[in-house]
CSV table of C-alpha atoms and ligand atoms in Angstrom, one decimal:
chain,number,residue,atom,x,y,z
A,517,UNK,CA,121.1,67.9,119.9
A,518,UNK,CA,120.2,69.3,123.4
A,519,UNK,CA,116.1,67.3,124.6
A,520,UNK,CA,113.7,70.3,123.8
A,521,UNK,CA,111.5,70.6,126.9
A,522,UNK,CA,108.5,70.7,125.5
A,523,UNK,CA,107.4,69.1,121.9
A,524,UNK,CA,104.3,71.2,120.4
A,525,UNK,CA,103.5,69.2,117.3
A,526,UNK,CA,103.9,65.9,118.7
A,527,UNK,CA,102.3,63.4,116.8
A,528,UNK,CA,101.7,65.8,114.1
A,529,UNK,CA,102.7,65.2,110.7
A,530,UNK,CA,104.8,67.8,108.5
A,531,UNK,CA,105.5,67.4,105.1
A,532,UNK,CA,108.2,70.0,103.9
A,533,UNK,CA,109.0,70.2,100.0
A,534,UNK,CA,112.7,70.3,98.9
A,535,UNK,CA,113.9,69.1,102.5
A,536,UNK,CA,117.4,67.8,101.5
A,537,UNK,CA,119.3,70.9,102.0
A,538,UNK,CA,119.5,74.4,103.4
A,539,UNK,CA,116.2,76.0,104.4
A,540,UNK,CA,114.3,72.9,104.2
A,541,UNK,CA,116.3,70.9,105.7
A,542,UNK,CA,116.8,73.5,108.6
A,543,UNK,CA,112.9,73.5,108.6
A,544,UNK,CA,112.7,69.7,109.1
A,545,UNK,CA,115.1,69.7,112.1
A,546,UNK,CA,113.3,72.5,113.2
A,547,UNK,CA,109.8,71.1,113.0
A,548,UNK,CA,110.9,67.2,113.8
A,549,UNK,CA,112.5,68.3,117.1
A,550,UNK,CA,109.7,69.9,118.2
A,551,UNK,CA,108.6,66.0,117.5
A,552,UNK,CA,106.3,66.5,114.4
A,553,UNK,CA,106.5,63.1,112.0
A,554,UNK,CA,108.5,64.7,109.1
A,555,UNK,CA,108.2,63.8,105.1
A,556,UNK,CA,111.8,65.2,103.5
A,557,UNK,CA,110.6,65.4,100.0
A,558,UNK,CA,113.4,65.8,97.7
A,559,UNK,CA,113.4,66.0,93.7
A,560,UNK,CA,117.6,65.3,93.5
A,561,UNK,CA,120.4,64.1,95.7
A,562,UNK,CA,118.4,61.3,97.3
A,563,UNK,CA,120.7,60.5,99.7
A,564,UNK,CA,121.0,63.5,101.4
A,565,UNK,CA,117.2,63.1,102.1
A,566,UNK,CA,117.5,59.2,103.1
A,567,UNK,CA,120.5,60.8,105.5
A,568,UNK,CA,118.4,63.3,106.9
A,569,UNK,CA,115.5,60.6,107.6
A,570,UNK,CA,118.4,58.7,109.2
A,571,UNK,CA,119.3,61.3,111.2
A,572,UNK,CA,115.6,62.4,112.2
A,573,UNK,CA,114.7,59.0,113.3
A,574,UNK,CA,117.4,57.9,115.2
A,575,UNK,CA,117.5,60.7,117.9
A,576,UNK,CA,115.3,60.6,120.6
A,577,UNK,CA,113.5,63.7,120.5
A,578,UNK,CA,111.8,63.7,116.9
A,579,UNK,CA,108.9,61.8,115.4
A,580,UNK,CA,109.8,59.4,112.5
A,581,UNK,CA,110.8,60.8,109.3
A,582,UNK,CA,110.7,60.0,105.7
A,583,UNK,CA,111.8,60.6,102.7
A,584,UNK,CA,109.6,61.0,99.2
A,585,UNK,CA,110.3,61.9,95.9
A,586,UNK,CA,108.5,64.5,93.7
A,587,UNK,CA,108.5,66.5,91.7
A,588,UNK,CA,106.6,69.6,93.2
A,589,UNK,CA,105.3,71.0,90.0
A,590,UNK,CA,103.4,68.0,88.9
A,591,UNK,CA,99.9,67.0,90.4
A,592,UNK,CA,100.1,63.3,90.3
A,593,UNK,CA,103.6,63.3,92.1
A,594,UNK,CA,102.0,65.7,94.8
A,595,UNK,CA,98.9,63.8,95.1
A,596,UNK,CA,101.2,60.7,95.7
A,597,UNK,CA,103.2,62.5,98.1
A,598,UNK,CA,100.7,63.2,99.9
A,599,UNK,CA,98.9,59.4,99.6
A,600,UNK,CA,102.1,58.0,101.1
A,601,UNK,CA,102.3,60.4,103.9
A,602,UNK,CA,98.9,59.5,104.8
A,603,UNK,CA,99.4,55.7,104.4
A,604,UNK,CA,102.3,55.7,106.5
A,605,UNK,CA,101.6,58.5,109.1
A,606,UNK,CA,97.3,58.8,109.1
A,607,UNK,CA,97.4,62.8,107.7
A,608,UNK,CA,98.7,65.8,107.5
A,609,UNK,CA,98.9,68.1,110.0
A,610,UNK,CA,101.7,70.9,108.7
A,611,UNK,CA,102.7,71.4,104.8
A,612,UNK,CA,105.6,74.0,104.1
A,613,UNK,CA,105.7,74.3,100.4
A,614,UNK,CA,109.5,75.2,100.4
A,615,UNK,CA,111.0,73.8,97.7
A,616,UNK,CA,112.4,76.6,95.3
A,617,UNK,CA,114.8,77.6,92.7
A,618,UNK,CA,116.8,80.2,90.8
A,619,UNK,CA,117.3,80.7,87.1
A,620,UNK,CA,118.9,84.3,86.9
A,621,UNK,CA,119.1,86.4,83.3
A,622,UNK,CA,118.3,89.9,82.6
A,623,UNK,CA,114.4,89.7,81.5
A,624,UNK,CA,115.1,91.0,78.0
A,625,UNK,CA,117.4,87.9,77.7
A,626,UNK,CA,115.3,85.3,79.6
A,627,UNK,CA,114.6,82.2,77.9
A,628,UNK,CA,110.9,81.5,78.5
A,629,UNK,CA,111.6,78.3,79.6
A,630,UNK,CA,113.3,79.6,82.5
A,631,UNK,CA,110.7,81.7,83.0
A,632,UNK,CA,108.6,79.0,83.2
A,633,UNK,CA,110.9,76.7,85.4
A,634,UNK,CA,110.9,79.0,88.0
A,635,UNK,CA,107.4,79.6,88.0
A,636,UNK,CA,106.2,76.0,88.2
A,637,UNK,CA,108.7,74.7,90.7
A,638,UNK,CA,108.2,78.4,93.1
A,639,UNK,CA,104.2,79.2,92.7
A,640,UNK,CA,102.5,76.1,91.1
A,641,UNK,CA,104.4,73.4,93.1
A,642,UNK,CA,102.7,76.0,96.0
A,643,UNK,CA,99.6,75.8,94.7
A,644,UNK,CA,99.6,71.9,94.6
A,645,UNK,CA,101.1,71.1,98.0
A,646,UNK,CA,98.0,73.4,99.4
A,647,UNK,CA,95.5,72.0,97.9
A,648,UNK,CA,96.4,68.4,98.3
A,649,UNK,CA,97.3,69.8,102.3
A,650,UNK,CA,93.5,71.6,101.9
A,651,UNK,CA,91.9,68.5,100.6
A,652,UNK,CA,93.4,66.3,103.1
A,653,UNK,CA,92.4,69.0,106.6
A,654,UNK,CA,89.1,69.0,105.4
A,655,UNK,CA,88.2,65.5,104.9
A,656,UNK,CA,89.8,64.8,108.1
A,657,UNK,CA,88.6,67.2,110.3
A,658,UNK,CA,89.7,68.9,113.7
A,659,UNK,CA,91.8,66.9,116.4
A,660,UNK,CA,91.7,69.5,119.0
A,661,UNK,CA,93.7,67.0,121.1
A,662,UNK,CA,96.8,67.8,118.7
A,663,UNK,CA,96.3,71.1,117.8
A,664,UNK,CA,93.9,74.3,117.8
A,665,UNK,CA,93.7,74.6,113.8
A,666,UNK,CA,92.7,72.2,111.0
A,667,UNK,CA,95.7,72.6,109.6
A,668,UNK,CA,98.7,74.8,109.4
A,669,UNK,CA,100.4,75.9,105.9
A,670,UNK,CA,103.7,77.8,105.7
A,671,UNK,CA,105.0,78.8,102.9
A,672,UNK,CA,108.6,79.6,101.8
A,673,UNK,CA,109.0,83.3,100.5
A,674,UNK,CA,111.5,85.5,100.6
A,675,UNK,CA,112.3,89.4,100.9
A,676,UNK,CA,111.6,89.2,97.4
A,677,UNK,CA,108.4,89.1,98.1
A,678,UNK,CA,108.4,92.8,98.3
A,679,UNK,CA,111.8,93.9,96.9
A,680,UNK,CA,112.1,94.1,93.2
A,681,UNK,CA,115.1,92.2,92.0
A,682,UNK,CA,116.2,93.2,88.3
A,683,UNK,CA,117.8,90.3,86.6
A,684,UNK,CA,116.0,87.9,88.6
A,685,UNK,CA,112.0,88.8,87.5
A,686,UNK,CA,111.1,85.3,87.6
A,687,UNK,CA,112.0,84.2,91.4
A,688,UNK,CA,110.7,87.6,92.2
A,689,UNK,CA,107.2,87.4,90.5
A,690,UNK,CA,106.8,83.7,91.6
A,691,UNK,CA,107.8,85.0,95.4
A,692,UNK,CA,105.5,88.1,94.9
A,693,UNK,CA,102.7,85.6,93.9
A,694,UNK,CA,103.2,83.5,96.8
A,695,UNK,CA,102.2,86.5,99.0
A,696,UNK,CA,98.9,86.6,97.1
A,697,UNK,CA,98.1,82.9,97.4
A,698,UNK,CA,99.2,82.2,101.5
A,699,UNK,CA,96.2,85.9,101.5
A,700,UNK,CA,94.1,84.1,99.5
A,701,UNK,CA,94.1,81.2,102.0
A,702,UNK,CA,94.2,82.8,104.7
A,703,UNK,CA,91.3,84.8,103.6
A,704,UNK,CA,89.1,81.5,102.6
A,705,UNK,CA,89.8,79.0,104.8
A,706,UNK,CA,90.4,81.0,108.1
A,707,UNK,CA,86.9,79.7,109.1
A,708,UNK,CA,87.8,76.5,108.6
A,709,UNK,CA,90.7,77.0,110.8
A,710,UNK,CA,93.1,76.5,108.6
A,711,UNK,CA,95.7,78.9,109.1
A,712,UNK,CA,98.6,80.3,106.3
A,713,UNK,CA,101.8,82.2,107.0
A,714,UNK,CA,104.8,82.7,105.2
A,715,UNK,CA,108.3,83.0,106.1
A,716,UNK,CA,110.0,85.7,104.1
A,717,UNK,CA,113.9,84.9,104.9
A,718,UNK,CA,117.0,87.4,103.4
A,719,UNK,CA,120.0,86.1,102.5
A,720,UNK,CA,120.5,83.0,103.9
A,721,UNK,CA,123.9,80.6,103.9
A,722,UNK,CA,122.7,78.2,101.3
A,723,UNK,CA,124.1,77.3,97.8
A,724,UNK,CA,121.2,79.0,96.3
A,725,UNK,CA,123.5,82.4,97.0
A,726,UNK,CA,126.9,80.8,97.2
A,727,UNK,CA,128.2,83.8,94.8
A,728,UNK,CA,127.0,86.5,97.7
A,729,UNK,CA,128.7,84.7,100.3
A,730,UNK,CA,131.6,82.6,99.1
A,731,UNK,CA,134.7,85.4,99.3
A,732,UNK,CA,135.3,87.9,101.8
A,733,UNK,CA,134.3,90.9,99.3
A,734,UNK,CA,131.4,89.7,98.0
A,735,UNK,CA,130.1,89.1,102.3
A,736,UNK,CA,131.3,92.3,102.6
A,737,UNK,CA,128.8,93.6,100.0
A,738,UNK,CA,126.2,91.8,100.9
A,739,UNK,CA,126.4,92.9,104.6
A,740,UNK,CA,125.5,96.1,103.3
A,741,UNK,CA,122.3,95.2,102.7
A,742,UNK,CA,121.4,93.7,105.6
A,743,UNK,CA,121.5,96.1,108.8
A,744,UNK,CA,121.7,93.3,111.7
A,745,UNK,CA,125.4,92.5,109.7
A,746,UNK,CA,125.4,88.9,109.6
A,747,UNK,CA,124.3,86.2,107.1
A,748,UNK,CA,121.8,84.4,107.7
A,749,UNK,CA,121.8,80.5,108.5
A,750,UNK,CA,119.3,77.9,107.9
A,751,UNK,CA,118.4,77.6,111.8
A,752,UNK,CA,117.3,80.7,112.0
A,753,UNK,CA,114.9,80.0,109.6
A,754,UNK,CA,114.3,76.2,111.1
A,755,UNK,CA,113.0,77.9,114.8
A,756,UNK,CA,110.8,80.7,113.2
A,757,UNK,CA,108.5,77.5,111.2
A,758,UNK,CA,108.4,75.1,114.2
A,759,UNK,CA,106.8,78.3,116.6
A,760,UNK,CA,104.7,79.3,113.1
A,761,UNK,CA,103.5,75.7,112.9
A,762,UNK,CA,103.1,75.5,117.0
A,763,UNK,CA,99.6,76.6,118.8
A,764,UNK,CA,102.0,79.7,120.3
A,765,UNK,CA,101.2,81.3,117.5
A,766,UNK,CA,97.6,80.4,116.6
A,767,UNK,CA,96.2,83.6,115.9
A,768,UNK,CA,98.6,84.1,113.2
A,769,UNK,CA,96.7,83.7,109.8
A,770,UNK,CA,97.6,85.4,106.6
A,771,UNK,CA,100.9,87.2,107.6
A,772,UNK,CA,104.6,87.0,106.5
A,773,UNK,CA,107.3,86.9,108.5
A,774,UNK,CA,110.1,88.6,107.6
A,775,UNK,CA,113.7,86.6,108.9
A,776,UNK,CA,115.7,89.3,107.1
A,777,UNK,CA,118.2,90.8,109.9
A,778,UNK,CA,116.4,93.9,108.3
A,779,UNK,CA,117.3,93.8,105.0
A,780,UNK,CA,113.3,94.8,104.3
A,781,UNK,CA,114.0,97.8,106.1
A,782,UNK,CA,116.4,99.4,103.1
A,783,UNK,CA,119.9,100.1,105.0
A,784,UNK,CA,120.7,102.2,101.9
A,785,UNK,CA,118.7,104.7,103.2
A,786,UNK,CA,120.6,104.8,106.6
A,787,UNK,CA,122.9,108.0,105.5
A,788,UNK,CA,120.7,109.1,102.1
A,789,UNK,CA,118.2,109.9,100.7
B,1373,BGC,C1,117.4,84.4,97.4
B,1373,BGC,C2,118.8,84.6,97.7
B,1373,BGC,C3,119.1,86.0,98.1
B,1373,BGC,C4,118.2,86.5,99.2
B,1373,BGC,C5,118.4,88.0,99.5
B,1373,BGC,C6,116.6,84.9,98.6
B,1373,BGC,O1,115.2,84.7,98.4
B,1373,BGC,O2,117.1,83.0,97.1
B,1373,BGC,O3,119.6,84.2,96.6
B,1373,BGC,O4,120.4,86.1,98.7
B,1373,BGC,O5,116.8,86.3,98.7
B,1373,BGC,O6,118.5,88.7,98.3
């Protein structure tokens, strides 16, 4: 990895949800190069995380990294997360409440569980990473000689956010919710200087989409969604958080960003309608 000339978030300390692979992983290289400390929480596949740590820590232009197991949608594993970040690295600094997953059926064959699964891992596993990350700003207070805000959240969207997506109404409602909670932040702890943002990516390289990407027709097909005509890949999300979390872009509360290549923009329209 080429030396970064400058490092905005040194010693501050990120803590991104479901870090082990694609996106979040991505965002912790992004974030640790710019030489935040990095927690790589993980729920499965620990060595990946324990690799990633590894790999963090060992280069010369990152803080230190660890990993930490939890389970996002359970308070007392968030509020340990967070009570081993703080033992190890003094507080919190950035949170990206990343981790996510997919459970696709046509809604009038949706097991509620499903349903459910989605929503507690995508919105509530949210919801508890910010307010452990809120609790923990607050009670420690500014340190203008790291940063401008209190505390920086950014959480993981997605297009979704805005596009309906039949036979997938449970990551779309939980990414459509997200939108209303990084507001809601935004909205009530701006003063506090606390500032929330979400990324919104597209399709992105990851095994979350494998299907959209893995053969040459289904690339094709997906390409015609997206009007820039590439895939995305994990990087592009990865630079987009470290500026987010970054005092570049401190007047940047309650806004997603869109890393779509334009797929939010409706290509379908391009010749129709
Ligand atoms: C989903 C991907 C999908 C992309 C664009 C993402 O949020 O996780 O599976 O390819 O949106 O539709």
């Amino acid at each position: 990895m080429a030396q970064k000339p400058n490092k905005r978030l040194a010693n501050q300390t990120a803590i991104v949800t479901g870090a082990n692979s694609g996106i979040g992983e991505a965002v912790a290289i992004g974030l640790g190069s710019d030489g935040a400390n990095v927690v790589i929480n993980y729920i499965s596949n620990p060595e990946a995380a324990e690799e990633l740590a590894h790999q963090l820590c060992t280069n010369d232009i990152c803080g230190e990294a660890i990993a930490i197991k939890a389970d996002v949608s359970k308070e007392d594993q968030v509020e340990a997360m967070f009570k081993q970040t703080i033992e190890k690295f003094g507080t919190v600094d950035i949170c990206v409440p990343n981790a996510g997953i997919q459970r696709d059926y046509k809604l009038h064959e949706m097991p509620l569980n499903e349903w459910q699964k989605v929503i507690d891992v995508n919105l509530t596993g949210q919801f508890l990473c910010c307010k452990a990350s809120i609790q923990e700003f607050l009670k420690r207070g500014m340190r203008l000689d790291v940063s401008k805000s209190l505390g920086k959240i950014i959480h993981m969207s997605s297009v979704h956010e805005i596009i309906p997506w039949a036979g997938h109404a449970n990551y779309a409602a939980s990414k459509g919710a997200i939108r209303m909670l990084m507001e809601s932040i935004a909205q009530g702890y701006g003063q506090n200087k606390i500032r929330a943002n979400s990324i919104a990516p597209g399709a992105i390289k990851t095994e979350i989409n494998k299907l959209a990407w893995s053969s040459q027709e289904a690339l094709d097909k997906l390409h015609e969604l997206i009007p820039y005509k590439r895939i995305g890949v994990p990087s592009d999300i990865g630079s987009v958080a470290a500026w987010l979390a970054s005092d570049e872009s401190e007047y940047i509360n309650g806004t997603t960003i869109f890393v779509d290549g334009g797929m939010t923009c409706y290509p379908g329209f391009t010749e129709n309608g």
